[in-house]
PDB file of C-alpha atoms in Angstrom:
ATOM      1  CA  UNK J  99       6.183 -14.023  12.317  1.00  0.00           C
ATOM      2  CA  UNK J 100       6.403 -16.604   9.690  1.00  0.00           C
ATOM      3  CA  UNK J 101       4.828 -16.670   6.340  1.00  0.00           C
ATOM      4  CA  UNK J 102       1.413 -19.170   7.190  1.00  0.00           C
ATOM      5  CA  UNK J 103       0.823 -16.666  10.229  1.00  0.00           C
ATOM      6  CA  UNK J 104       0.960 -13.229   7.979  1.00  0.00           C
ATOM      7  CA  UNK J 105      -1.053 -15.015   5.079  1.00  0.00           C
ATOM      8  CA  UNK J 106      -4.347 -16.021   8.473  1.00  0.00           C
ATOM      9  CA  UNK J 107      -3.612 -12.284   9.033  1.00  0.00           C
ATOM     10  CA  UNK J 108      -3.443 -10.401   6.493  1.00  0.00           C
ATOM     11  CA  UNK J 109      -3.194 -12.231   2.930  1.00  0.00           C
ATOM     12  CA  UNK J 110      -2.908  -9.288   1.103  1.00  0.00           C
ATOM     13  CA  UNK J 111       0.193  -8.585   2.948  1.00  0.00           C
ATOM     14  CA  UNK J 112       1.308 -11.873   2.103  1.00  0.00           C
ATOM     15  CA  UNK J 113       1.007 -11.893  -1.896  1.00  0.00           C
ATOM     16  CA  UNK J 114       2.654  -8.937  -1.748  1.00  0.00           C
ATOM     17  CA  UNK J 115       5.414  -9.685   0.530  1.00  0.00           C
ATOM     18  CA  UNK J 116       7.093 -12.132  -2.399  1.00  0.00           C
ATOM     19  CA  UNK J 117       8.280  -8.666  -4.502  1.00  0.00           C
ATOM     20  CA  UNK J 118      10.579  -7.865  -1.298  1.00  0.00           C
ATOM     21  CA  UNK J 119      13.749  -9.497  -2.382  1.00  0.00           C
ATOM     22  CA  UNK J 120      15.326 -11.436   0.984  1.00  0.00           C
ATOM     23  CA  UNK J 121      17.528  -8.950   3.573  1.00  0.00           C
ATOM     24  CA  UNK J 122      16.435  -5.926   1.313  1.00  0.00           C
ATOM     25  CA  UNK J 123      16.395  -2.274   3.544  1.00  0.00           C
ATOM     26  CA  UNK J 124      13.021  -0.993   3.135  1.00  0.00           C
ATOM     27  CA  UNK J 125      10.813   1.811   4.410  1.00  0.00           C
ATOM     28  CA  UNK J 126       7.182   1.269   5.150  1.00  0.00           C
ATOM     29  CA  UNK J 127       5.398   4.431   4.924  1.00  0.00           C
ATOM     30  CA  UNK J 128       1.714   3.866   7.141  1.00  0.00           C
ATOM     31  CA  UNK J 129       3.186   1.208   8.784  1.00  0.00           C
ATOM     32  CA  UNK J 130       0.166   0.374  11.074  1.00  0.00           C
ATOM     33  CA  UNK J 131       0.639  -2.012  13.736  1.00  0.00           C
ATOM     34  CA  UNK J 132       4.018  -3.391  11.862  1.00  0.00           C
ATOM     35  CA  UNK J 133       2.710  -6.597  10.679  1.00  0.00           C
ATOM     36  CA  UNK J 134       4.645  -6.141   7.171  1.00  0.00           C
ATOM     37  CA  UNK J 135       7.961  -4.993   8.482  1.00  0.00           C
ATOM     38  CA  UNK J 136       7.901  -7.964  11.322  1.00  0.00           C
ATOM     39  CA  UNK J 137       7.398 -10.265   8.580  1.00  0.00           C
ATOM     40  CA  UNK J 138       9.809  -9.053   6.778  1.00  0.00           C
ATOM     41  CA  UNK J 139      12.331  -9.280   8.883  1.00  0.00           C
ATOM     42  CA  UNK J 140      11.596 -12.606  10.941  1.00  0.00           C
ATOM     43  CA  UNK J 141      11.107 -14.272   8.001  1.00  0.00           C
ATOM     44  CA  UNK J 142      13.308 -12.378   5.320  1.00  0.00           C
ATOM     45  CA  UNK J 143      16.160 -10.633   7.025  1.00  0.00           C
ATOM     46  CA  UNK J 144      15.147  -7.506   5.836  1.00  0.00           C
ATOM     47  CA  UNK J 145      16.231  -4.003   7.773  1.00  0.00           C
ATOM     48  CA  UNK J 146      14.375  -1.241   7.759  1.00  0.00           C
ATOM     49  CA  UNK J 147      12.149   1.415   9.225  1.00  0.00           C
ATOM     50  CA  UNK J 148       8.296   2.097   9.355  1.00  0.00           C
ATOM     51  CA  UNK J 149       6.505   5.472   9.327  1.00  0.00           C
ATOM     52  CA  UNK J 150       3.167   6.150  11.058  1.00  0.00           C
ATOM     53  CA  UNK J 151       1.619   9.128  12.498  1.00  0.00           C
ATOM     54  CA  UNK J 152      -1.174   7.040  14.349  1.00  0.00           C
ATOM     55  CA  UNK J 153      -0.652   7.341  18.283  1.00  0.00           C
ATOM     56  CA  UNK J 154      -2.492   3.744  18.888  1.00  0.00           C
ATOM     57  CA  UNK J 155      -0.436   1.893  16.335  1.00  0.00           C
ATOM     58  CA  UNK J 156       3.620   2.594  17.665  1.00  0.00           C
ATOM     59  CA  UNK J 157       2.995   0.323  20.597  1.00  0.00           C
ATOM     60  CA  UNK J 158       2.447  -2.144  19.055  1.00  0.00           C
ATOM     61  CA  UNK J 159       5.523  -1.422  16.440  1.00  0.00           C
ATOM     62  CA  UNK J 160       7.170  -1.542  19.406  1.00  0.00           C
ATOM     63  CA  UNK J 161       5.603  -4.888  20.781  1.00  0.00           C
ATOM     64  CA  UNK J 162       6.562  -6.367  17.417  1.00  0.00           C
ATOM     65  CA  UNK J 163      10.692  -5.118  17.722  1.00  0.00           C
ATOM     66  CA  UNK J 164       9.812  -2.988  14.755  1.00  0.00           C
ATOM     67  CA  UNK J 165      11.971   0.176  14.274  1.00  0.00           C
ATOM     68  CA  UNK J 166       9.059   2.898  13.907  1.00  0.00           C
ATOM     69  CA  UNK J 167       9.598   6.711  13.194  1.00  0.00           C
ATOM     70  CA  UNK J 168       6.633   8.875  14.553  1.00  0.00           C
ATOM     71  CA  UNK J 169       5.410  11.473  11.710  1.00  0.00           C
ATOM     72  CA  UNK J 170       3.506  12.437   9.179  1.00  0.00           C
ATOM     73  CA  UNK J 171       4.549  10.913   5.898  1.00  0.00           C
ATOM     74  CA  UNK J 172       3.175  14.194   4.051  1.00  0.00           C
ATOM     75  CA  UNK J 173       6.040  16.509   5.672  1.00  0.00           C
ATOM     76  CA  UNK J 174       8.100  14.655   3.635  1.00  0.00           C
ATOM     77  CA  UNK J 175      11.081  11.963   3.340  1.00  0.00           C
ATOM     78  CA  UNK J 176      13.641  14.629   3.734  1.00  0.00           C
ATOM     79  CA  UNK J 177      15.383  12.639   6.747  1.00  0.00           C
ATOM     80  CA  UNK J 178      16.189   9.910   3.827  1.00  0.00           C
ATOM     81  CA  UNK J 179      19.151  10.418   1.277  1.00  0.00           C
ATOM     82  CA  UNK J 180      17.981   9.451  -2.761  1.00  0.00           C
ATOM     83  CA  UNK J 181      18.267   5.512  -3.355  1.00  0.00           C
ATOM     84  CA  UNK J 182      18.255   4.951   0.593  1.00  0.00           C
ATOM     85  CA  UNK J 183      16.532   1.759   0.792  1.00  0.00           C
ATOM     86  CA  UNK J 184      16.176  -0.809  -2.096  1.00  0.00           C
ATOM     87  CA  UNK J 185      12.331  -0.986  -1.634  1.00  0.00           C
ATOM     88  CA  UNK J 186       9.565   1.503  -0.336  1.00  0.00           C
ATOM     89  CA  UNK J 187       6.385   0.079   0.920  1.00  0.00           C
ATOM     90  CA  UNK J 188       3.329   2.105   0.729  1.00  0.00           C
ATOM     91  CA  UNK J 189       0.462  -0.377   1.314  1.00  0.00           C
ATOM     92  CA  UNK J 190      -3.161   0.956   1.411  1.00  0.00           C
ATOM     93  CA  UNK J 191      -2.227   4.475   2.749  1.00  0.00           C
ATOM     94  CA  UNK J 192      -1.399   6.583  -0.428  1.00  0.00           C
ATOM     95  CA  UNK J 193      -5.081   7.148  -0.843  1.00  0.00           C
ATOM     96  CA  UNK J 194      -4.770   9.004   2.654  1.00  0.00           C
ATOM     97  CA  UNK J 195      -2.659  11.545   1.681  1.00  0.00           C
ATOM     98  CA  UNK J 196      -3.436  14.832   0.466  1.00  0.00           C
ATOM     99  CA  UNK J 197      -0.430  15.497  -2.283  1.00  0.00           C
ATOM    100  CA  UNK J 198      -0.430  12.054  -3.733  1.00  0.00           C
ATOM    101  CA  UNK J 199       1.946  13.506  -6.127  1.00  0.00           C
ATOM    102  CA  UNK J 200       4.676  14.928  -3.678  1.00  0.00           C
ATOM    103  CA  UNK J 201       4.410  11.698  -2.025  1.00  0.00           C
ATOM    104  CA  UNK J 202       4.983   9.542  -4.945  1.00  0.00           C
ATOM    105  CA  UNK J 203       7.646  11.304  -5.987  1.00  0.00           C
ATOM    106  CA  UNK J 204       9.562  11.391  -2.698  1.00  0.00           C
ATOM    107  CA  UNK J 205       8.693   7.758  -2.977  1.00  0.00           C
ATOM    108  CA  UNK J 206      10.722   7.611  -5.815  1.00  0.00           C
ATOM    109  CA  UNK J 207      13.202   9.444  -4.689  1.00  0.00           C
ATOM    110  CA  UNK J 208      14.287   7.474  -1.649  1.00  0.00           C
ATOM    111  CA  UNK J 209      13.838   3.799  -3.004  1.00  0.00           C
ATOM    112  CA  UNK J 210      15.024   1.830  -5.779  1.00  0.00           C
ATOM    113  CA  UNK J 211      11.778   0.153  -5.873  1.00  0.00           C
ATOM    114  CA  UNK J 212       8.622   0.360  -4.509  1.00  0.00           C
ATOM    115  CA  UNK J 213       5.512  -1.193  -3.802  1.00  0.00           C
ATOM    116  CA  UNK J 214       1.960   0.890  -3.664  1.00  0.00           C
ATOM    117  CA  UNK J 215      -1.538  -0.637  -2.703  1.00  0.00           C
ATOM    118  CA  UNK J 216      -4.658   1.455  -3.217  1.00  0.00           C
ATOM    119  CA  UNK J 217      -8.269   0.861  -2.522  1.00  0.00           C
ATOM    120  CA  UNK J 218      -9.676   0.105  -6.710  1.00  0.00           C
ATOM    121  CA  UNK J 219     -12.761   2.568  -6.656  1.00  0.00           C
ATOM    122  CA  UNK J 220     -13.746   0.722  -9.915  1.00  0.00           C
ATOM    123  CA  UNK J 221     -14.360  -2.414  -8.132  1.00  0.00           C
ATOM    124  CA  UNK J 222     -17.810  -3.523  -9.300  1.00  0.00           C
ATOM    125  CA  UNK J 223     -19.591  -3.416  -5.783  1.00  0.00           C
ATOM    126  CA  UNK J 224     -18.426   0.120  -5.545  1.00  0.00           C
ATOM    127  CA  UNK J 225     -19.550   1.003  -9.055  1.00  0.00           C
ATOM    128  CA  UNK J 226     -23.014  -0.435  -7.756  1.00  0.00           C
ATOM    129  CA  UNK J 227     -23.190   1.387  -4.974  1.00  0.00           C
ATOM    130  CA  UNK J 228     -22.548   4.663  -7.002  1.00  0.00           C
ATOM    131  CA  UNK J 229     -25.686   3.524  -9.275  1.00  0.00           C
ATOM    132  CA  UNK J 230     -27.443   3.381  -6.195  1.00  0.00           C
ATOM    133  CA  UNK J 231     -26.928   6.627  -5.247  1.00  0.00           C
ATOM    134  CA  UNK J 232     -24.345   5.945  -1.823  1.00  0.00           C
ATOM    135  CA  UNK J 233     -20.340   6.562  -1.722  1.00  0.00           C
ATOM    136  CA  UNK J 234     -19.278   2.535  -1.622  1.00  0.00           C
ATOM    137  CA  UNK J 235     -18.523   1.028   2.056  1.00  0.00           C
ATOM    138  CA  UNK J 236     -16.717  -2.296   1.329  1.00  0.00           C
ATOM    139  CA  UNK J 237     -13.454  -4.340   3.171  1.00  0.00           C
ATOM    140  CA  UNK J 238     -11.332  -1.997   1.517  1.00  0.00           C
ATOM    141  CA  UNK J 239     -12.739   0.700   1.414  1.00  0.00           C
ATOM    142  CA  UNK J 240     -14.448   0.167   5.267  1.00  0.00           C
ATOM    143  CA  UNK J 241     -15.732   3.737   6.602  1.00  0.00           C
ATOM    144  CA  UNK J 242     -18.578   5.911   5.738  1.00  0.00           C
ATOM    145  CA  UNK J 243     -18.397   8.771   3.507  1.00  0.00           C
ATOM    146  CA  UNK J 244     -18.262  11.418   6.768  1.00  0.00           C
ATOM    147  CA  UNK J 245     -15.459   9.947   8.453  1.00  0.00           C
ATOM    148  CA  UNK J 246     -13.394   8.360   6.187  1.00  0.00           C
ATOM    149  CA  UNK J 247      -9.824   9.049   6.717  1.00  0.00           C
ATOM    150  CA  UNK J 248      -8.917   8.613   2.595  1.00  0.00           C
ATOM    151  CA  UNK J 249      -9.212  11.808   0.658  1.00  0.00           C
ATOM    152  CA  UNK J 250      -8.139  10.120  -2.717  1.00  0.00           C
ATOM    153  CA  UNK J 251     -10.322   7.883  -4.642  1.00  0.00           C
ATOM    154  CA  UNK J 252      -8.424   6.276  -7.433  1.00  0.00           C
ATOM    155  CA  UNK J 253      -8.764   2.995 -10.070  1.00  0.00           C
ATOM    156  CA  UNK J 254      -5.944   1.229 -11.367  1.00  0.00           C
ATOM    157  CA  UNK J 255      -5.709   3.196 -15.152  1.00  0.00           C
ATOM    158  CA  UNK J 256      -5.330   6.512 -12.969  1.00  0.00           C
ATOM    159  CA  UNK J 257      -2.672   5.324 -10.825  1.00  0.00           C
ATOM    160  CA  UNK J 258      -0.437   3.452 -13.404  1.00  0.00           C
ATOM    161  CA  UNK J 259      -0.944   7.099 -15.402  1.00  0.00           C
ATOM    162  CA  UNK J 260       0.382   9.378 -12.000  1.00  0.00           C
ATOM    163  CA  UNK J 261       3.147   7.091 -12.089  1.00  0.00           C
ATOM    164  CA  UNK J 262       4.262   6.971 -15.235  1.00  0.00           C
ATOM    165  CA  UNK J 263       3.924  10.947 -15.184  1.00  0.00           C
ATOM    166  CA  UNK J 264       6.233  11.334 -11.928  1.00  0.00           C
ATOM    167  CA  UNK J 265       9.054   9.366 -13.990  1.00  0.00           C
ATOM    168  CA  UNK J 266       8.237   5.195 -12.346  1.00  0.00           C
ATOM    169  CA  UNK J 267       7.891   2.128 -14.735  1.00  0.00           C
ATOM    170  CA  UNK J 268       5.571  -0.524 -13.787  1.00  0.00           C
ATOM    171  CA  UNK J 269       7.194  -3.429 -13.327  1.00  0.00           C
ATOM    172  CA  UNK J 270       3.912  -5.874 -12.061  1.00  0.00           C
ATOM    173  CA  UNK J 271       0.586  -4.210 -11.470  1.00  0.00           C
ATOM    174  CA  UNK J 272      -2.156  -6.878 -10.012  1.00  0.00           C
ATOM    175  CA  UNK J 273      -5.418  -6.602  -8.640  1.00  0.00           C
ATOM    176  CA  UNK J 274      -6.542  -8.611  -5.533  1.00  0.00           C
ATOM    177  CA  UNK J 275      -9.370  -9.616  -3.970  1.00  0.00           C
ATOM    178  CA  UNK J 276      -9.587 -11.568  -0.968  1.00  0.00           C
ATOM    179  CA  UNK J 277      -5.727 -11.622  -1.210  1.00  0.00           C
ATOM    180  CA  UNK J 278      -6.100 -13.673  -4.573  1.00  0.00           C
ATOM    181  CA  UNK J 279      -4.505 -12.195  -7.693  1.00  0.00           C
ATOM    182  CA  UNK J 280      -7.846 -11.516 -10.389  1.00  0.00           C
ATOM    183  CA  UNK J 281      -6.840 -11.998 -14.120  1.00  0.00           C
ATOM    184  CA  UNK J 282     -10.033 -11.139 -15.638  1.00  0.00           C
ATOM    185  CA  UNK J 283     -11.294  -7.803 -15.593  1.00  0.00           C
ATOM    186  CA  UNK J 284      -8.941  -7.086 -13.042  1.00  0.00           C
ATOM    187  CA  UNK J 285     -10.144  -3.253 -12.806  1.00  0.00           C
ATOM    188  CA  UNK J 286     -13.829  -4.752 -12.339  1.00  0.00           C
ATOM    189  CA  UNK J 287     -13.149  -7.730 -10.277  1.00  0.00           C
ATOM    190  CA  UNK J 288     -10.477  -6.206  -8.427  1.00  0.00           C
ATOM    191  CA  UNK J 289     -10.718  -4.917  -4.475  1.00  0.00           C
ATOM    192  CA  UNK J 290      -7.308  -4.039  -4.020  1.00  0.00           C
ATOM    193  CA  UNK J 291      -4.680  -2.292  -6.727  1.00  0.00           C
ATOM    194  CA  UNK J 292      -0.812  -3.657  -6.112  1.00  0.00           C
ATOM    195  CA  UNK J 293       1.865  -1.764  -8.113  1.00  0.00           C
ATOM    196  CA  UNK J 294       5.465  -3.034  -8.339  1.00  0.00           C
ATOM    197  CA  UNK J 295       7.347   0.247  -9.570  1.00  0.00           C
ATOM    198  CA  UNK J 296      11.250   1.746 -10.224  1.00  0.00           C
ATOM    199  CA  UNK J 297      12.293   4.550 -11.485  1.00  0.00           C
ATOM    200  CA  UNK J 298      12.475   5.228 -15.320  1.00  0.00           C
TER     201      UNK J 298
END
């Protein structure tokens, strides 16, 4: 998969994709389908490994020649030794996880760097949808209220807190919509929070 194909795809994917330094060993925790990891390495000559628990999605990990590990990322990172991969990935699936804590740290733990995207619950349609009196159902934040599979709701001031409290500097923190970076009033104007991180 090249670059123009990941960007028609998935264009948040591909803004983020330029923090992965070129034939880095990474670890995508809620891989998906893989799309991240085969552009990484088609394109960037990255190594690595993905995580996912979803039954549907390893086929096509496997489709894609993606190395995928079946489990849940919440039992923990234990396989991994500390500093095992020079960047972590965990894109739009930390908000799914009960112990956001444990999993940031273990995040921290096993990478040099990392990378974290969140659905921004202060993104101003959601905020409006609040005032209205309804949970917000938007692209990134896509289900209902009784069957969504995130437990976490989180905007970007609480997330760069949590990390700074479990010991990771923020290296680039940007807010996307549409896959476009937002300058102004990112936290507002913002669908999508990106965190660049490494340890303190």
């Amino acid at each position: 998969m090249n670059f123009s194909e990941l960007r028609v795809l998935r264009p948040d994917l591909a803004f983020i994709a330029h923090w992965v330094r070129v034939q880095s060993h990474v670890l995508d925790l809620g891989c998906g389908d893989g799309v991240m990891l085969d552009y990484l390495q088609t394109d960037k000559g990255c190594s690595g490994y993905g995580i996912e628990i979803d039954d549907a999605q390893i086929p096509q990990c496997i489709a894609r020649q993606v190395s995928v590990i079946q489990q849940d990322m919440e039992a923990g990172l234990a396989m991994f030794a500390d500093n095992a991969f020079d960047t972590v990935l965990c894109l739009s699936a930390l908000q799914m996880m009960k112990d956001v804590e444990g999993t940031l740290r273990e995040i921290a733990r096993v990478g040099r760097e990392a990378i974290v995207s969140f659905p921004n619950f202060a993104y101003w349609p959601h905020r409006l949808a609040l005032l209205r009196g309804h949970m917000p159902v938007s692209k990134s934040l896509p289900y209902e209220w009784y069957d969504t599979p995130n437990l976490r709701c989180a905007t970007i001031q609480d997330f760069e807190a949590l990390a700074n409290a479990v010991g990771l500097d923020v290296l680039e923190r940007v807010a996307l919509d549409e896959g476009r970076a937002v300058s102004v009033l990112p936290n507002w104007r913002g669908s999508l929070a990106v965190f660049r991180l490494k340890k303190k």
